XYZ file of C-alpha atoms in Angstrom:
686
model
C 81.157 116.883 64.782
C 82.871 116.533 68.161
C 84.574 119.640 69.466
C 87.508 119.542 71.892
C 89.103 121.949 74.275
C 92.851 121.461 73.783
C 95.488 122.363 76.326
C 99.062 121.769 75.119
C 102.178 122.554 76.977
C 105.881 122.217 77.234
C 107.129 121.827 80.769
C 110.251 122.991 82.476
C 111.362 121.260 85.658
C 114.028 121.681 88.219
C 116.236 119.108 89.961
C 116.973 119.831 93.608
C 120.661 120.554 94.266
C 122.864 118.546 96.501
C 122.022 119.324 100.140
C 124.393 116.906 101.809
C 127.880 115.608 101.078
C 126.527 112.056 101.267
C 124.825 110.940 98.038
C 122.854 107.741 97.632
C 123.532 105.770 94.475
C 120.116 106.679 93.054
C 120.886 110.351 93.531
C 124.358 110.036 92.040
C 122.838 108.991 88.718
C 120.907 112.271 88.395
C 122.089 115.338 86.519
C 121.934 117.989 89.201
C 122.079 121.731 89.786
C 123.608 123.402 92.765
C 121.336 124.883 95.409
C 122.520 128.347 94.296
C 121.535 127.708 90.678
C 118.147 126.473 91.814
C 117.557 129.577 93.897
C 118.611 131.800 90.995
C 116.185 130.044 88.679
C 113.299 130.513 91.115
C 114.214 134.155 91.598
C 113.810 134.710 87.854
C 110.073 134.281 88.353
C 109.554 131.297 86.063
C 106.402 129.525 87.178
C 104.960 126.242 86.002
C 102.154 127.860 84.013
C 104.680 129.989 82.115
C 105.678 126.771 80.349
C 102.511 124.706 80.924
C 99.559 126.848 79.862
C 96.902 124.336 80.937
C 97.369 124.623 84.727
C 94.079 126.451 85.167
C 92.364 123.202 84.202
C 93.849 121.108 87.042
C 93.990 121.071 90.815
C 97.417 120.440 92.298
C 97.533 118.068 95.278
C 100.785 118.637 97.165
C 102.982 116.254 99.166
C 101.817 117.959 102.354
C 98.217 116.887 101.627
C 97.139 120.357 100.539
C 94.726 120.858 97.650
C 96.444 123.899 96.124
C 93.781 124.360 93.455
C 94.823 125.513 89.988
C 98.578 126.087 90.304
C 98.738 129.445 88.551
C 101.893 131.421 89.398
C 102.443 128.927 92.186
C 105.537 127.196 93.459
C 106.614 125.353 96.597
C 110.332 124.673 96.957
C 109.613 121.369 98.719
C 107.133 119.907 96.244
C 106.523 121.850 93.001
C 108.833 124.204 91.147
C 110.639 124.854 87.846
C 114.199 124.725 86.563
C 116.321 124.662 83.464
C 118.369 121.626 82.511
C 120.639 122.861 79.769
C 118.403 124.595 77.240
C 115.246 122.746 78.321
C 112.590 123.830 80.800
C 111.126 121.293 83.222
C 108.579 121.233 86.051
C 109.461 119.241 89.158
C 106.934 117.167 91.090
C 108.492 115.908 94.321
C 107.073 114.093 97.340
C 108.468 112.227 100.388
C 107.757 108.674 101.540
C 105.641 110.136 104.353
C 103.956 113.497 104.585
C 100.241 114.109 104.431
C 98.189 112.438 101.777
C 94.862 112.935 100.013
C 91.630 110.978 100.320
C 91.989 107.494 101.771
C 95.389 106.697 100.232
C 98.445 105.521 102.166
C 100.725 107.382 99.763
C 101.859 110.977 99.405
C 101.716 112.725 96.066
C 102.457 115.959 94.266
C 100.069 115.417 91.422
C 97.700 117.240 89.100
C 94.056 116.148 88.996
C 91.616 117.352 86.341
C 88.893 119.782 87.339
C 86.529 118.093 84.891
C 85.557 114.488 84.377
C 84.302 112.627 81.351
C 82.641 109.341 80.454
C 84.728 106.561 78.888
C 82.417 106.616 75.853
C 83.553 110.164 75.018
C 86.935 111.162 73.587
C 89.873 112.182 75.762
C 93.648 112.323 75.373
C 96.690 112.901 77.567
C 100.337 112.991 76.476
C 103.516 113.614 78.424
C 107.305 113.442 78.153
C 109.132 113.005 81.442
C 112.051 111.536 83.309
C 112.071 110.065 86.813
C 114.926 111.522 88.841
C 114.521 109.644 92.134
C 112.634 106.821 93.777
C 112.948 105.853 97.436
C 116.299 104.516 98.594
C 114.658 102.285 101.247
C 111.804 99.809 101.421
C 111.105 96.086 101.371
C 111.789 94.278 98.114
C 109.077 91.704 98.945
C 106.495 94.484 98.540
C 105.425 95.071 94.939
C 104.944 98.835 95.237
C 108.292 99.554 96.912
C 110.786 101.771 95.036
C 108.094 102.937 92.602
C 106.230 106.077 91.585
C 103.106 106.597 89.468
C 103.597 109.277 86.799
C 100.169 109.251 85.149
C 96.699 107.936 85.874
C 93.082 107.707 84.912
C 91.003 107.875 88.085
C 87.299 107.286 88.577
C 85.407 110.032 90.412
C 82.388 107.808 91.058
C 81.514 104.477 92.619
C 84.552 102.889 94.265
C 86.829 105.637 92.862
C 89.159 102.999 91.423
C 91.880 103.515 88.827
C 91.622 101.980 85.336
C 95.153 103.213 84.563
C 98.304 103.780 86.612
C 101.639 104.266 84.817
C 104.553 103.231 87.051
C 108.303 103.631 87.129
C 110.181 101.320 89.531
C 113.902 100.827 90.194
C 115.562 98.635 92.820
C 118.524 100.056 94.799
C 121.898 99.503 93.175
C 120.401 98.970 89.708
C 121.102 101.413 86.884
C 117.897 100.643 84.996
C 114.336 100.421 86.260
C 111.035 99.199 84.845
C 108.105 101.039 83.310
C 104.753 99.231 83.491
C 101.068 100.071 83.641
C 98.355 98.647 85.856
C 94.619 98.196 85.351
C 92.597 98.116 88.579
C 89.282 96.278 88.397
C 86.052 98.139 89.148
C 84.883 95.644 91.720
C 81.403 94.142 91.455
C 79.141 94.897 94.425
C 79.510 97.290 97.318
C 82.598 95.760 98.922
C 85.721 97.139 97.246
C 88.229 95.456 99.581
C 88.708 92.603 97.088
C 89.946 94.854 94.260
C 93.211 94.077 92.508
C 95.509 95.322 89.748
C 96.706 93.537 86.639
C 100.118 94.771 85.490
C 101.563 95.006 81.956
C 105.337 95.398 81.405
C 106.489 98.081 78.959
C 110.257 98.169 79.437
C 111.599 95.868 82.100
C 109.340 94.011 84.518
C 105.705 94.198 85.516
C 104.514 95.043 89.049
C 104.532 91.421 90.259
C 108.311 90.917 90.004
C 109.539 91.270 93.587
C 112.563 90.370 95.659
C 113.119 87.077 97.446
C 114.121 88.889 100.640
C 113.793 92.342 102.136
C 117.076 93.420 100.537
C 117.367 90.747 97.835
C 116.450 92.126 94.425
C 115.608 90.470 91.111
C 118.149 90.826 88.269
C 118.349 94.256 86.674
C 116.061 94.470 83.596
C 118.077 94.453 80.356
C 115.642 96.732 78.496
C 114.919 99.042 81.416
C 114.895 102.836 81.737
C 117.529 104.614 83.828
C 116.880 107.446 86.246
C 117.089 110.667 84.235
C 116.264 108.895 80.947
C 113.350 110.407 79.041
C 110.255 108.504 78.001
C 106.816 109.497 76.751
C 103.297 108.185 77.071
C 100.134 108.860 75.094
C 96.741 107.881 76.481
C 93.694 108.074 74.217
C 90.097 107.145 75.093
C 87.662 106.621 72.243
C 84.287 104.852 72.304
C 85.080 103.124 75.593
C 88.484 101.810 74.476
C 91.777 102.959 76.000
C 94.741 103.135 73.595
C 98.227 103.449 75.108
C 101.513 104.269 73.390
C 104.907 104.369 75.123
C 108.093 105.573 73.434
C 111.691 106.270 74.434
C 114.782 106.840 72.311
C 116.764 103.639 71.999
C 113.802 101.484 73.135
C 111.049 99.707 71.255
C 107.787 101.664 71.070
C 105.018 99.739 72.816
C 101.246 99.955 72.277
C 98.323 98.495 74.263
C 94.524 98.453 74.039
C 92.067 97.998 76.935
C 88.266 97.973 76.948
C 86.946 100.216 79.760
C 83.233 99.451 79.334
C 83.222 95.665 78.996
C 85.052 93.576 81.572
C 87.226 90.562 80.892
C 87.313 89.762 84.642
C 83.614 89.317 85.444
C 83.976 85.684 86.566
C 86.305 84.074 89.056
C 87.689 81.754 86.378
C 88.850 84.779 84.357
C 91.153 86.119 87.089
C 94.769 86.074 85.777
C 97.489 83.906 87.291
C 99.518 87.031 88.129
C 96.670 88.204 90.347
C 96.322 84.826 92.020
C 99.995 84.836 92.952
C 100.252 88.477 94.054
C 96.862 89.522 95.417
C 95.106 86.302 96.501
C 97.492 85.800 99.474
C 96.296 89.128 100.922
C 92.610 88.331 100.358
C 92.095 90.499 97.259
C 90.278 88.131 94.912
C 87.202 89.984 93.670
C 85.525 90.008 90.283
C 84.693 93.044 88.164
C 81.403 94.590 87.134
C 80.431 93.305 83.695
C 80.387 96.846 82.308
C 83.685 97.804 84.005
C 83.900 101.635 84.185
C 80.915 102.381 81.931
C 78.806 105.358 83.074
C 81.427 106.487 85.605
C 83.065 109.902 85.457
C 86.806 109.537 84.797
C 89.608 112.094 84.938
C 93.328 112.291 84.225
C 96.065 112.700 86.835
C 99.697 113.524 86.161
C 102.732 114.058 88.356
C 104.525 112.225 91.151
C 102.413 109.768 93.177
C 104.956 108.078 95.480
C 104.126 104.398 95.950
C 106.768 103.795 98.644
C 105.474 104.437 102.162
C 106.439 103.698 105.736
C 103.553 101.339 106.468
C 104.542 97.950 107.916
C 104.560 95.178 105.257
C 102.737 92.975 107.774
C 99.713 95.143 107.071
C 99.661 94.548 103.322
C 102.416 92.788 101.372
C 101.550 94.504 98.100
C 101.138 98.151 99.076
C 102.895 98.719 102.439
C 106.617 99.265 101.904
C 108.141 99.606 105.371
C 110.434 102.372 104.104
C 112.284 104.998 106.116
C 110.177 108.067 106.905
C 112.134 109.755 109.725
C 108.877 110.175 111.607
C 107.430 112.242 108.757
C 110.305 114.759 108.717
C 110.274 115.814 105.059
C 113.750 117.361 104.962
C 115.393 114.302 106.514
C 113.672 112.122 103.909
C 114.907 114.374 101.127
C 118.440 114.364 102.553
C 118.870 110.582 102.357
C 116.894 109.717 99.244
C 113.553 108.692 100.753
C 111.350 110.459 98.240
C 110.147 110.363 94.635
C 110.890 113.067 92.081
C 109.574 113.302 88.521
C 110.335 115.953 85.866
C 107.972 116.692 82.981
C 109.062 118.422 79.766
C 106.030 118.259 77.465
C 102.398 117.416 77.870
C 98.925 117.933 76.502
C 95.341 116.978 77.233
C 92.284 116.997 75.015
C 88.810 116.523 76.473
C 85.317 116.705 75.052
C 83.280 119.852 75.548
C 80.794 117.496 77.193
C 83.173 117.029 80.134
C 81.581 118.155 83.384
C 82.602 119.335 86.846
C 84.735 117.068 89.021
C 84.125 119.182 92.137
C 82.367 116.318 93.928
C 85.548 114.238 93.961
C 87.568 117.001 95.608
C 84.825 117.842 98.086
C 84.664 114.186 99.139
C 88.436 113.665 99.370
C 89.922 116.974 100.490
C 91.055 116.635 104.078
C 89.825 113.049 104.245
C 93.190 111.736 105.399
C 92.986 114.061 108.400
C 89.354 113.175 109.171
C 88.903 110.848 112.119
C 87.039 107.663 111.210
C 85.831 106.239 114.507
C 85.716 102.502 115.276
C 81.908 102.558 115.453
C 81.850 103.704 111.792
C 83.736 100.542 110.792
C 82.054 98.055 113.155
C 78.604 99.421 114.024
C 77.909 97.189 117.042
C 80.007 99.360 119.387
C 76.853 100.639 121.118
C 76.437 97.146 122.576
C 79.854 97.203 124.270
C 82.022 99.141 126.666
C 85.820 98.995 126.525
C 88.714 98.619 128.955
C 91.881 100.232 127.565
C 95.512 99.314 128.153
C 95.882 102.237 130.570
C 93.086 100.892 132.803
C 90.441 103.367 131.603
C 86.902 102.096 131.072
C 84.757 103.863 128.476
C 81.020 103.136 128.404
C 79.948 105.074 125.287
C 81.961 104.178 122.191
C 80.007 106.370 119.780
C 82.540 108.576 117.972
C 85.228 107.492 120.425
C 88.851 106.577 119.797
C 92.139 106.613 121.687
C 95.278 107.087 119.590
C 97.360 104.747 121.763
C 94.921 101.878 122.152
C 91.722 101.977 120.062
C 91.434 103.574 116.616
C 91.034 102.837 112.897
C 93.531 102.392 110.071
C 93.514 101.802 106.320
C 95.652 98.921 105.101
C 95.507 99.854 101.431
C 92.257 98.029 100.827
C 89.873 98.744 103.704
C 89.332 100.145 107.202
C 90.138 98.132 110.317
C 89.600 98.721 114.026
C 92.876 98.492 115.972
C 93.082 97.127 119.530
C 96.552 97.670 120.989
C 97.897 97.075 124.497
C 101.338 96.878 126.142
C 102.856 94.079 128.215
C 102.442 96.298 131.262
C 99.973 99.102 131.801
C 96.963 99.182 134.106
C 94.615 96.221 134.081
C 91.402 94.957 135.669
C 91.331 93.966 139.376
C 91.357 90.185 138.803
C 93.956 89.945 136.030
C 97.732 90.286 135.629
C 97.316 91.203 131.967
C 96.574 94.444 130.179
C 93.887 94.602 127.569
C 92.192 96.854 125.084
C 89.060 94.807 124.904
C 85.344 95.216 124.422
C 82.986 93.882 127.083
C 79.382 93.168 126.128
C 76.794 95.166 128.077
C 74.190 92.394 127.840
C 74.398 89.389 130.185
C 73.012 86.012 129.178
C 73.039 82.448 130.467
C 74.222 79.508 128.352
C 70.607 78.396 128.151
C 69.592 81.804 126.712
C 72.604 81.870 124.410
C 74.372 84.407 122.243
C 76.454 84.711 119.098
C 79.682 86.651 118.395
C 81.639 86.746 115.125
C 84.893 88.445 114.201
C 87.253 88.696 111.240
C 90.680 89.747 112.417
C 94.403 89.626 111.936
C 96.989 89.746 114.695
C 99.653 92.301 113.838
C 101.914 91.926 116.879
C 102.537 89.761 119.905
C 105.282 90.476 122.418
C 108.817 89.746 121.243
C 109.969 89.124 124.810
C 108.901 86.542 127.359
C 109.838 83.082 128.619
C 109.248 80.172 126.223
C 108.624 77.806 129.156
C 105.566 79.863 130.137
C 102.474 78.752 128.217
C 100.990 82.255 128.021
C 104.119 83.954 126.644
C 103.944 85.525 123.173
C 100.145 85.242 123.035
C 97.023 87.382 122.894
C 93.346 86.536 123.380
C 91.131 87.891 120.573
C 87.709 86.718 121.774
C 86.123 85.418 124.987
C 83.060 84.366 126.866
C 83.432 85.610 130.432
C 81.274 84.714 133.391
C 79.892 87.628 135.379
C 78.917 85.576 138.419
C 80.377 83.009 140.797
C 84.105 82.594 140.225
C 83.913 84.830 137.119
C 85.798 82.236 135.097
C 86.038 82.003 131.323
C 84.331 79.178 129.421
C 86.068 80.369 126.231
C 89.274 82.201 125.333
C 90.475 82.310 121.693
C 94.267 82.706 121.507
C 96.867 83.604 118.920
C 100.474 82.760 119.852
C 103.727 83.104 117.898
C 107.279 82.441 119.102
C 110.010 84.978 118.188
C 111.807 84.388 114.902
C 109.067 82.174 113.514
C 106.891 83.101 110.524
C 103.739 81.291 111.617
C 101.913 81.175 114.918
C 99.132 79.071 116.411
C 95.432 79.674 116.948
C 93.844 77.680 119.776
C 90.927 77.968 122.177
C 90.777 77.285 125.903
C 87.958 76.148 128.160
C 88.401 77.111 131.825
C 86.543 74.943 134.316
C 83.919 76.484 136.596
C 85.538 75.160 139.760
C 83.542 73.133 142.248
C 83.145 74.795 145.674
C 84.230 78.186 146.950
C 87.962 77.797 146.371
C 88.788 78.813 142.792
C 92.584 78.481 143.130
C 92.501 74.991 141.603
C 90.981 76.135 138.301
C 92.655 75.195 135.024
C 92.257 75.521 131.259
C 92.008 72.802 128.655
C 93.439 73.962 125.314
C 92.352 72.802 121.838
C 94.430 73.520 118.725
C 92.745 75.114 115.721
C 95.760 75.753 113.456
C 99.200 74.974 114.819
C 99.828 73.994 118.441
C 97.696 74.135 121.556
C 98.726 76.136 124.634
C 100.684 73.304 126.233
C 103.393 73.260 123.551
C 106.218 75.213 125.176
C 110.005 75.606 125.096
C 112.505 73.647 127.159
C 114.273 76.814 128.297
C 113.650 80.555 128.343
C 114.776 81.100 124.737
C 114.232 77.591 123.366
C 111.226 77.448 121.044
C 109.289 74.434 119.781
C 109.107 73.658 116.070
C 107.216 76.219 113.979
C 103.708 74.930 113.123
C 103.370 73.935 109.463
C 99.680 74.846 109.306
C 99.992 78.022 111.377
C 98.798 81.571 110.816
C 101.274 84.378 110.119
C 101.137 87.831 111.656
C 98.938 89.924 109.383
C 97.065 86.874 108.043
C 93.290 87.053 108.341
C 91.160 84.527 110.142
C 87.602 84.564 111.418
C 85.711 82.937 114.230
C 82.075 82.350 115.091
C 80.966 81.637 118.667
C 77.372 80.428 118.764
C 75.876 79.391 122.118
C 72.459 77.777 121.730
C 70.495 75.821 124.349
C 73.588 75.478 126.533
C 75.890 74.157 123.786
C 78.777 76.213 122.393
C 79.430 75.784 118.646
C 82.738 77.174 117.338
C 83.747 77.730 113.704
C 87.158 78.979 112.557
C 87.960 79.944 108.944
C 90.993 81.288 107.089
C 91.876 81.284 103.398
C 94.203 78.419 102.474
C 93.540 76.713 105.806
C 91.111 73.966 106.693
C 87.877 75.208 108.289
C 87.630 73.845 111.827
C 84.492 73.307 113.956
C 84.119 72.351 117.630
C 81.289 71.706 120.093
C 81.380 72.128 123.893
C 78.624 71.572 126.452
C 78.499 74.546 128.838
C 75.816 73.170 131.162
C 77.079 69.633 131.813
C 80.668 69.034 132.946
C 83.014 66.282 131.797
C 85.543 67.129 134.550
C 83.709 66.357 137.806
C 86.234 63.828 139.163
C 89.976 63.961 139.683
C 90.337 61.061 137.245
C 88.699 63.224 134.527
C 91.644 65.617 134.347
C 93.166 65.484 130.833
C 96.856 64.568 130.378
C 97.493 68.092 129.092
C 96.279 69.508 132.409
C 98.410 67.009 134.313
C 101.401 68.309 132.327
C 101.138 72.078 132.781
C 98.633 72.886 135.570
C 98.974 70.144 138.177
C 102.680 70.991 138.795
C 101.630 74.490 139.904
C 98.862 73.170 142.171
C 95.907 73.830 139.867
C 94.135 70.472 139.949
C 90.505 71.251 140.784
C 87.325 69.620 139.548
C 84.285 71.275 137.988
C 80.687 71.766 139.053
C 78.528 69.058 137.492
C 76.350 71.707 135.868
C 79.393 73.688 134.640
C 78.188 77.218 133.756
C 74.461 76.425 133.774
C 72.299 79.347 134.893
C 75.322 81.630 135.300
C 75.283 85.019 133.601
C 78.102 85.640 131.122
C 79.006 88.019 128.307
C 81.207 88.264 125.209
C 84.549 90.051 125.013
C 86.536 90.917 121.877
C 89.786 92.752 121.140
C 93.374 92.390 122.354
C 93.797 90.795 125.791
C 97.582 90.579 126.073
C 98.662 87.350 127.762
C 102.351 88.300 127.957
C 103.158 90.155 131.169
C 106.182 91.120 133.233
C 105.404 88.897 136.219
C 108.182 86.534 137.293
C 107.760 82.940 136.019
C 108.719 81.795 139.508
C 105.266 83.020 140.570
C 103.344 80.910 138.042
C 104.900 78.857 135.212
C 101.707 78.990 133.120
C 100.599 82.623 133.274
C 103.598 84.745 134.382
C 105.672 85.475 131.294
C 108.644 87.430 132.661
C 108.566 89.747 129.637
C 110.162 93.168 129.218
C 107.980 96.045 130.431
C 110.399 99.007 130.624
C 109.036 99.863 134.043
C 105.538 100.280 132.626
C 106.618 102.902 130.057
C 104.062 102.260 127.316
C 105.866 104.236 124.603
C 109.069 102.241 125.130
C 107.149 98.964 125.057
C 105.537 99.947 121.769
C 108.883 101.023 120.355
C 110.518 97.689 121.229
C 107.753 95.256 120.236
C 106.603 94.467 123.770
C 102.883 94.725 123.092
C 99.940 93.028 121.397
C 97.989 94.476 118.487
C 94.903 92.986 116.837
C 92.876 94.390 113.928
C 89.221 93.586 113.235
C 87.438 94.479 110.004
C 84.098 92.802 110.667
C 82.251 91.665 113.771
C 78.671 90.979 114.825
C 76.899 90.203 118.074
C 73.399 88.910 118.748
C 71.309 85.999 120.018
C 72.325 82.369 119.598
C 70.837 80.518 116.642
C 70.150 76.831 115.927
C 73.304 75.242 114.504
C 73.410 74.359 110.836
C 72.931 70.669 110.180
């Protein structure tokens, strides 16, 4: 016979009183106490465990990132406290859009997490009755997670630490009723969890995938939705590897669901649901699940207020990054204008097998993880082969456990770590350039005959919003190069991304700069080849006149990858991006095609000859000349007057070199890389 330890409780929660005269519509729908009544209730000494006897069996993670431990006789007026609403006792879980979080999540939470874990083949139950009192008043309606909060979960403590159950409440601004839905997150096959995705089931109202058609354009209000302050209950039961869910609310149809946790229905690519293809595929999350799903992994319940609305830029991730107001992390300002989530629980119980075992490993691994520095060399291990020049002109030779918070660091985008390269329009640059950069420079030199190979998977997050559209270099950044270290120190390869203001899509192109014949390098020029979108020569007719947006372009935040392979003097280029045609190019680096004036391409005649750059190239091009790879963000938009040079001097805003002001006003370049390799050149694939 199976024995259970049973912890049953009836919760009492408190609703924060009105702290300002200005109430947002979401707040106005709540039944509230005054601040004086709240203080009186707290002074009475009612603690959460007075009405919820099972608190010794959970750790409380607070909205300030703190692992409180078992919340016995504990309260925090900002995150976790009790109140009476009429004759009923409630416990309040409250958390802002931005505070400090737990583990590797982007989202703050005030949430209980079980001290023990259990296998999905054993028996476990969790029940709760609650009402959501507030969700964020700001966000981006395009983003699926905006305006939502998770009120109950099953979380894995092992493997990828994914979540086979998340119970959501979501309400758009101005609506009376919101949606309740639950998500299943796949337990991704293999070691790479960046391709994981959720499948969402509607309970009352919509599922997770129903989003707005604009930042502030919302779908119709759900007819069968749940209002703020309206009670509902959930019951989660695990038995023999099957999850049974029951949802009930007075005046609404009771809903039940069943999900197998130990045998996947998503183990092949053909089994991925259409909802996932529409919502997650565009952000590159298209993995398959382990055949045995969550079998043999330790699972545990979570309960509380896990705010899904954050201040992360939607360009980073259009499913999980909400772009909501955070007031720079000021918790009280967020609370004052509705930028928080608040959930009240009235009843709850859990039942777990006596075979449940310690979950301490999960907390040890995740406590303080959001504050832990993850260095770029931990994400892309080849950093020992490079030095870096930062946007403030500083060169750093040893990149082991090195970061700079303004220029070179790592971030999580909701799915994986990236290395960020960021640089302003004006800072301090290298002696021979007008442009700032936060860019790696390879320590090894090699000739085209010796060869080398560099790969990178990146997404451009920002190019300058100011510049002159007549200047070819405006609004662009170089994300990869081959640079010569001898002779004229020219560049046989520069890979660009360029996007004009107000346009959704930008262009990717690559330039070849001639290795000028003779000692005078002033006549050098680039020839530009389009990959997706336009080449460099496509410019505006006036300062603020932009050419047509490229139909096959790449958006900010959209991934693409490149491979530069130099072998026996020939450069082979490959460019890939989901939903775009793969492009390949070949260029001879040791034999020139531009040795005579008549060889100059029409493109060069158009943009370089008018500024006096009309040179010819050495017949042997870059043969025998030492060069090296560069990778990162080499900002091509600068503050130099276009009268100086109509190709390279962008006339952009620089705020007198004030880097903080440039960052604040979009006058910078930012590029993220998640993968990159460097090594010797290899024979091209036939």
